[in-house]
PDB file of C-alpha atoms in Angstrom:
ATOM      1  CA  MET A   1      -0.197  -0.141   0.195  1.00 61.00           C
ATOM      2  CA  GLU A   2       1.040   3.568  -1.180  1.00 72.00           C
ATOM      3  CA  PRO A   3       2.529   5.784   1.448  1.00 84.00           C
ATOM      4  CA  GLU A   4      -0.571   9.266   2.035  1.00 87.00           C
ATOM      5  CA  LEU A   5       1.285  12.301   2.737  1.00 92.00           C
ATOM      6  CA  PRO A   6       0.316  13.759   6.012  1.00 90.00           C
ATOM      7  CA  ALA A   7      -1.964  16.640   6.797  1.00 91.00           C
ATOM      8  CA  SER A   8       0.821  19.971   7.074  1.00 94.00           C
ATOM      9  CA  PRO A   9       0.560  21.518  10.449  1.00 93.00           C
ATOM     10  CA  PHE A  10      -2.502  23.969  11.087  1.00 89.00           C
ATOM     11  CA  LEU A  11      -0.322  27.061  10.896  1.00 88.00           C
ATOM     12  CA  ASP A  12       1.954  25.731   7.658  1.00 92.00           C
ATOM     13  CA  ARG A  13      -1.230  24.332   6.532  1.00 89.00           C
ATOM     14  CA  TRP A  14      -3.388  27.861   6.879  1.00 89.00           C
ATOM     15  CA  PHE A  15      -0.973  30.582   7.010  1.00 87.00           C
ATOM     16  CA  ALA A  16       1.194  29.398   3.678  1.00 92.00           C
ATOM     17  CA  GLU A  17       0.130  26.719   1.704  1.00 92.00           C
ATOM     18  CA  ALA A  18      -3.912  27.393   2.084  1.00 91.00           C
ATOM     19  CA  PRO A  19      -4.328  30.634   2.689  1.00 91.00           C
ATOM     20  CA  TRP A  20      -7.891  31.066   0.743  1.00 92.00           C
ATOM     21  CA  GLY A  21      -9.074  27.756   3.002  1.00 92.00           C
ATOM     22  CA  ILE A  22      -9.624  31.176   5.517  1.00 92.00           C
ATOM     23  CA  ALA A  23      -9.434  34.708   3.569  1.00 94.00           C
ATOM     24  CA  PHE A  24     -12.219  33.037   1.046  1.00 95.00           C
ATOM     25  CA  PRO A  25     -14.457  32.437   3.876  1.00 95.00           C
ATOM     26  CA  LEU A  26     -13.873  35.740   5.233  1.00 95.00           C
ATOM     27  CA  LEU A  27     -14.395  37.389   1.882  1.00 95.00           C
ATOM     28  CA  VAL A  28     -17.728  35.981   2.320  1.00 96.00           C
ATOM     29  CA  THR A  29     -18.801  36.934   5.594  1.00 95.00           C
ATOM     30  CA  ALA A  30     -17.148  40.550   4.784  1.00 93.00           C
ATOM     31  CA  ALA A  31     -19.382  40.538   1.774  1.00 95.00           C
ATOM     32  CA  VAL A  32     -22.447  39.658   3.216  1.00 95.00           C
ATOM     33  CA  LEU A  33     -21.954  41.861   6.383  1.00 94.00           C
ATOM     34  CA  ALA A  34     -21.529  44.805   4.114  1.00 92.00           C
ATOM     35  CA  TRP A  35     -24.504  43.966   1.846  1.00 93.00           C
ATOM     36  CA  TRP A  36     -26.550  44.149   5.433  1.00 92.00           C
ATOM     37  CA  GLY A  37     -25.825  46.793   6.741  1.00 89.00           C
ATOM     38  CA  ALA A  38     -25.821  48.940   4.155  1.00 91.00           C
ATOM     39  CA  ARG A  39     -29.319  48.052   3.419  1.00 89.00           C
ATOM     40  CA  ASN A  40     -30.352  48.431   7.222  1.00 87.00           C
ATOM     41  CA  GLU A  41     -28.232  51.151   7.062  1.00 85.00           C
ATOM     42  CA  ARG A  42     -26.327  50.325  10.364  1.00 88.00           C
ATOM     43  CA  ALA A  43     -22.610  50.884  10.406  1.00 90.00           C
ATOM     44  CA  ARG A  44     -21.797  48.382  13.094  1.00 92.00           C
ATOM     45  CA  PRO A  45     -22.189  44.870  10.461  1.00 88.00           C
ATOM     46  CA  ILE A  46     -20.422  47.609   8.210  1.00 91.00           C
ATOM     47  CA  MET A  47     -17.358  47.478  10.247  1.00 94.00           C
ATOM     48  CA  ALA A  48     -17.410  44.168  10.749  1.00 94.00           C
ATOM     49  CA  GLY A  49     -17.629  43.577   7.466  1.00 92.00           C
ATOM     50  CA  VAL A  50     -14.390  45.757   6.966  1.00 94.00           C
ATOM     51  CA  GLY A  51     -12.243  43.724  10.494  1.00 95.00           C
ATOM     52  CA  CYS A  52     -13.250  40.427   8.266  1.00 94.00           C
ATOM     53  CA  LEU A  53     -11.534  42.328   5.091  1.00 94.00           C
ATOM     54  CA  LEU A  54      -8.488  42.914   6.991  1.00 95.00           C
ATOM     55  CA  ALA A  55      -8.421  39.341   8.597  1.00 95.00           C
ATOM     56  CA  ALA A  56      -8.423  37.779   4.942  1.00 94.00           C
ATOM     57  CA  ALA A  57      -5.708  40.307   3.872  1.00 95.00           C
ATOM     58  CA  ALA A  58      -3.326  39.708   6.882  1.00 94.00           C
ATOM     59  CA  ALA A  59      -3.923  35.922   6.123  1.00 92.00           C
ATOM     60  CA  LEU A  60      -2.986  36.308   2.541  1.00 93.00           C
ATOM     61  CA  ALA A  61       0.751  38.334   3.243  1.00 94.00           C
ATOM     62  CA  VAL A  62       1.383  36.550   5.770  1.00 91.00           C
ATOM     63  CA  ALA A  63       1.554  33.297   3.322  1.00 90.00           C
ATOM     64  CA  ALA A  64       2.997  35.530   0.718  1.00 91.00           C
ATOM     65  CA  MET A  65       5.833  36.213   2.783  1.00 92.00           C
ATOM     66  CA  ARG A  66       6.048  32.803   4.305  1.00 91.00           C
ATOM     67  CA  THR A  67       7.469  29.754   2.812  1.00 94.00           C
ATOM     68  CA  SER A  68       6.572  26.110   4.559  1.00 96.00           C
ATOM     69  CA  PRO A  69       9.029  23.142   4.142  1.00 97.00           C
ATOM     70  CA  GLY A  70       6.320  21.845   2.007  1.00 97.00           C
ATOM     71  CA  GLU A  71       6.591  24.596  -0.965  1.00 97.00           C
ATOM     72  CA  HIS A  72      10.591  24.389  -0.516  1.00 97.00           C
ATOM     73  CA  ALA A  73      10.076  20.887  -1.125  1.00 98.00           C
ATOM     74  CA  ALA A  74       7.303  21.202  -3.922  1.00 97.00           C
ATOM     75  CA  ALA A  75       9.987  23.898  -5.808  1.00 97.00           C
ATOM     76  CA  THR A  76      12.969  21.632  -4.990  1.00 98.00           C
ATOM     77  CA  VAL A  77      11.286  18.519  -6.713  1.00 98.00           C
ATOM     78  CA  ARG A  78       9.669  20.903  -9.701  1.00 98.00           C
ATOM     79  CA  GLU A  79      13.656  22.064 -10.554  1.00 97.00           C
ATOM     80  CA  LEU A  80      14.489  18.231 -10.160  1.00 96.00           C
ATOM     81  CA  VAL A  81      11.446  16.789 -12.658  1.00 96.00           C
ATOM     82  CA  ALA A  82      13.256  20.700 -15.121  1.00 96.00           C
ATOM     83  CA  ARG A  83      16.795  19.268 -14.705  1.00 95.00           C
ATOM     84  CA  ALA A  84      15.622  15.499 -15.736  1.00 94.00           C
ATOM     85  CA  GLU A  85      13.910  16.940 -18.539  1.00 94.00           C
ATOM     86  CA  ALA A  86      17.333  18.753 -19.414  1.00 94.00           C
ATOM     87  CA  ALA A  87      19.293  15.563 -18.984  1.00 92.00           C
ATOM     88  CA  ASP A  88      21.303  18.063 -16.478  1.00 94.00           C
ATOM     89  CA  ILE A  89      22.935  15.571 -14.902  1.00 92.00           C
ATOM     90  CA  ASP A  90      25.051  17.957 -12.499  1.00 92.00           C
ATOM     91  CA  GLY A  91      22.167  20.204 -12.000  1.00 94.00           C
ATOM     92  CA  ILE A  92      20.129  17.306 -10.532  1.00 93.00           C
ATOM     93  CA  HIS A  93      23.645  16.364  -8.249  1.00 92.00           C
ATOM     94  CA  ALA A  94      23.583  19.370  -7.050  1.00 94.00           C
ATOM     95  CA  LEU A  95      19.896  19.165  -5.492  1.00 95.00           C
ATOM     96  CA  LEU A  96      20.889  15.834  -3.462  1.00 93.00           C
ATOM     97  CA  SER A  97      22.027  15.802  -0.201  1.00 92.00           C
ATOM     98  CA  PRO A  98      24.943  14.221   0.527  1.00 88.00           C
ATOM     99  CA  ASP A  99      23.117  11.377   2.997  1.00 88.00           C
ATOM    100  CA  ALA A 100      20.532  11.179   0.019  1.00 91.00           C
ATOM    101  CA  SER A 101      18.653   7.403  -0.229  1.00 91.00           C
ATOM    102  CA  PHE A 102      17.194   5.795  -3.012  1.00 90.00           C
ATOM    103  CA  HIS A 103      14.259   3.327  -2.435  1.00 89.00           C
ATOM    104  CA  HIS A 104      11.874   1.029  -4.517  1.00 86.00           C
ATOM    105  CA  GLY A 105       7.915   0.720  -3.651  1.00 86.00           C
ATOM    106  CA  SER A 106       8.008   2.325  -0.535  1.00 87.00           C
ATOM    107  CA  PRO A 107       9.990   5.183   1.366  1.00 88.00           C
ATOM    108  CA  ARG A 108      10.587   2.993   4.023  1.00 87.00           C
ATOM    109  CA  SER A 109      12.288   0.138   2.471  1.00 85.00           C
ATOM    110  CA  PRO A 110      15.640  -1.008   2.195  1.00 83.00           C
ATOM    111  CA  GLY A 111      17.599   1.967   0.833  1.00 80.00           C
ATOM    112  CA  GLN A 112      20.347   2.284  -1.486  1.00 80.00           C
ATOM    113  CA  ASP A 113      22.568   5.008  -1.347  1.00 74.00           C
ATOM    114  CA  THR A 114      23.707   9.005  -3.261  1.00 75.00           C
ATOM    115  CA  ASP A 115      25.891   6.098  -5.467  1.00 77.00           C
ATOM    116  CA  ARG A 116      23.230   4.248  -6.715  1.00 75.00           C
ATOM    117  CA  LEU A 117      20.926   7.279  -7.157  1.00 76.00           C
ATOM    118  CA  VAL A 118      23.869   9.286  -9.494  1.00 79.00           C
ATOM    119  CA  ARG A 119      24.301   5.954 -11.656  1.00 80.00           C
ATOM    120  CA  ALA A 120      20.303   5.757 -12.283  1.00 79.00           C
ATOM    121  CA  THR A 121      20.886   9.792 -13.314  1.00 84.00           C
ATOM    122  CA  GLU A 122      23.191   8.822 -15.794  1.00 86.00           C
ATOM    123  CA  THR A 123      20.672   7.312 -17.883  1.00 85.00           C
ATOM    124  CA  LEU A 124      18.769  10.112 -18.295  1.00 88.00           C
ATOM    125  CA  ARG A 125      21.548  10.870 -21.198  1.00 88.00           C
ATOM    126  CA  GLY A 126      21.134   7.695 -22.842  1.00 84.00           C
ATOM    127  CA  ARG A 127      18.379   4.978 -23.344  1.00 82.00           C
ATOM    128  CA  HIS A 128      16.109   6.702 -20.183  1.00 85.00           C
ATOM    129  CA  ARG A 129      16.864  10.134 -22.257  1.00 90.00           C
ATOM    130  CA  ILE A 130      13.376  12.507 -21.528  1.00 93.00           C
ATOM    131  CA  ASP A 131      10.956  13.019 -25.080  1.00 93.00           C
ATOM    132  CA  SER A 132       8.395  13.897 -23.257  1.00 94.00           C
ATOM    133  CA  ASN A 133       7.311  14.345 -19.591  1.00 95.00           C
ATOM    134  CA  ASP A 134       3.836  15.973 -18.064  1.00 96.00           C
ATOM    135  CA  ILE A 135       3.591  16.081 -14.543  1.00 97.00           C
ATOM    136  CA  THR A 136       0.211  14.640 -13.784  1.00 97.00           C
ATOM    137  CA  ARG A 137       0.047  15.143  -9.509  1.00 96.00           C
ATOM    138  CA  LEU A 138       2.430  17.184  -7.355  1.00 97.00           C
ATOM    139  CA  ASP A 139       1.070  16.831  -3.799  1.00 96.00           C
ATOM    140  CA  PHE A 140       3.162  17.963  -1.217  1.00 97.00           C
ATOM    141  CA  ALA A 141       3.336  18.595   3.101  1.00 97.00           C
ATOM    142  CA  THR A 142       5.167  19.957   5.716  1.00 97.00           C
ATOM    143  CA  ILE A 143       6.371  17.091   7.484  1.00 96.00           C
ATOM    144  CA  ALA A 144       8.862  18.565   9.966  1.00 95.00           C
ATOM    145  CA  PRO A 145      10.226  22.181  10.179  1.00 95.00           C
ATOM    146  CA  ASP A 146      13.231  21.304   8.417  1.00 96.00           C
ATOM    147  CA  ARG A 147      11.277  18.825   6.011  1.00 97.00           C
ATOM    148  CA  GLY A 148       8.879  18.791   3.256  1.00 97.00           C
ATOM    149  CA  ALA A 149       6.996  15.274   1.054  1.00 97.00           C
ATOM    150  CA  VAL A 150       5.730  15.288  -2.547  1.00 98.00           C
ATOM    151  CA  VAL A 151       3.999  12.702  -3.876  1.00 97.00           C
ATOM    152  CA  LEU A 152       4.784  13.250  -7.913  1.00 97.00           C
ATOM    153  CA  ALA A 153       3.331  11.361 -11.100  1.00 96.00           C
ATOM    154  CA  CYS A 154       4.508  11.698 -14.550  1.00 96.00           C
ATOM    155  CA  ARG A 155       3.729  10.183 -17.485  1.00 96.00           C
ATOM    156  CA  THR A 156       6.996  10.072 -19.524  1.00 95.00           C
ATOM    157  CA  THR A 157       8.305   9.430 -23.489  1.00 94.00           C
ATOM    158  CA  THR A 158      11.799   8.178 -23.014  1.00 91.00           C
ATOM    159  CA  ALA A 159      14.619   7.002 -25.868  1.00 87.00           C
ATOM    160  CA  SER A 160      13.596   3.376 -24.767  1.00 85.00           C
ATOM    161  CA  SER A 161       9.804   3.742 -24.250  1.00 85.00           C
ATOM    162  CA  TRP A 162       6.882   2.985 -26.802  1.00 86.00           C
ATOM    163  CA  GLY A 163       5.129   5.726 -25.559  1.00 88.00           C
ATOM    164  CA  PRO A 164       4.405   7.888 -22.195  1.00 93.00           C
ATOM    165  CA  VAL A 165       5.067   5.601 -18.937  1.00 93.00           C
ATOM    166  CA  PRO A 166       3.008   6.457 -15.834  1.00 95.00           C
ATOM    167  CA  THR A 167       5.220   6.773 -12.750  1.00 95.00           C
ATOM    168  CA  ARG A 168       4.333   7.827  -9.179  1.00 96.00           C
ATOM    169  CA  TRP A 169       7.565   8.868  -6.581  1.00 96.00           C
ATOM    170  CA  TRP A 170       7.489   9.953  -2.537  1.00 96.00           C
ATOM    171  CA  ILE A 171      10.293  12.370  -2.946  1.00 97.00           C
ATOM    172  CA  GLU A 172      11.652  14.203   0.613  1.00 97.00           C
ATOM    173  CA  VAL A 173      13.414  17.264   1.115  1.00 98.00           C
ATOM    174  CA  VAL A 174      15.481  18.591   3.379  1.00 97.00           C
ATOM    175  CA  ARG A 175      16.812  21.567   5.110  1.00 97.00           C
ATOM    176  CA  THR A 176      20.590  21.219   5.072  1.00 94.00           C
ATOM    177  CA  PRO A 177      23.429  22.950   7.724  1.00 91.00           C
ATOM    178  CA  ASP A 178      23.987  25.194   5.140  1.00 91.00           C
ATOM    179  CA  GLY A 179      20.243  26.565   5.172  1.00 92.00           C
ATOM    180  CA  GLU A 180      19.802  25.006   1.393  1.00 95.00           C
ATOM    181  CA  TRP A 181      16.325  22.594   0.962  1.00 97.00           C
ATOM    182  CA  ARG A 182      17.934  19.760  -0.963  1.00 97.00           C
ATOM    183  CA  ILE A 183      16.169  16.137  -1.331  1.00 96.00           C
ATOM    184  CA  ASP A 184      17.524  13.766   1.268  1.00 94.00           C
ATOM    185  CA  ARG A 185      14.986  10.900   0.103  1.00 94.00           C
ATOM    186  CA  ILE A 186      13.610   9.655  -3.407  1.00 94.00           C
ATOM    187  CA  ALA A 187      11.156   6.275  -3.605  1.00 93.00           C
ATOM    188  CA  TRP A 188      10.316   5.253  -6.432  1.00 91.00           C
ATOM    189  CA  LEU A 189       6.330   3.929  -5.948  1.00 94.00           C
ATOM    190  CA  ALA A 190       5.079   2.710  -9.249  1.00 93.00           C
ATOM    191  CA  LEU A 191       5.574   1.566 -12.479  1.00 91.00           C
ATOM    192  CA  MET A 192       2.384   1.701 -14.936  1.00 87.00           C
ATOM    193  CA  ASP A 193       0.539   0.919 -11.219  1.00 81.00           C
ATOM    194  CA  ARG A 194       2.783  -1.630 -10.358  1.00 84.00           C
ATOM    195  CA  ALA A 195       5.584  -1.668  -7.560  1.00 79.00           C
ATOM    196  CA  PRO A 196       8.950  -1.484  -9.774  1.00 79.00           C
ATOM    197  CA  ASP A 197      11.286  -4.226 -10.034  1.00 71.00           C
ATOM    198  CA  PRO A 198      14.575  -3.361  -7.702  1.00 69.00           C
ATOM    199  CA  SER A 199      16.973  -4.069 -10.507  1.00 65.00           C
ATOM    200  CA  LEU A 200      15.459  -1.595 -12.739  1.00 62.00           C
ATOM    201  CA  PRO A 201      17.489   1.808 -12.512  1.00 60.00           C
TER     202      PRO A 201
END
């Protein structure tokens, strides 16, 4: 059974990753209060509506200024995909943490070290060169103050495939001591809806 992303902590979820979940109800409430106050010529509901409007604006402003670990993870994974599509092997390696690990089937299965990841990426210059790629899913969550996780799904056509091949991945990104966000764990969850063979690159 594939892992599910946990829910991000409350502050990360509502004041960084999904601020409209708070802002939208506040905006609706502000509009209703302002309409009702104006219709009945009452100032108090109008002022309450203004308060709701300011609260919504504050929530959006905080979200604009704050980037959660989950959002850092999503940005890093998008960069990883772009570099893989360009066969930028050195660029991919620069995104890996020194202790990065590679797993088959589950992020909790026995992992292989960075050398295994490096060898796998080298195939992007040869028989697994990417001809086209579409991201079909990119969900993320904050799982610790210095760690985010992403579930990535793609449909990829390579030099060795007969057509688009669906894959799913679990990728964890960690903030390293130098303050950079780097990939710490990659789990290849599925190849064409089946667990991938560990012998595959």
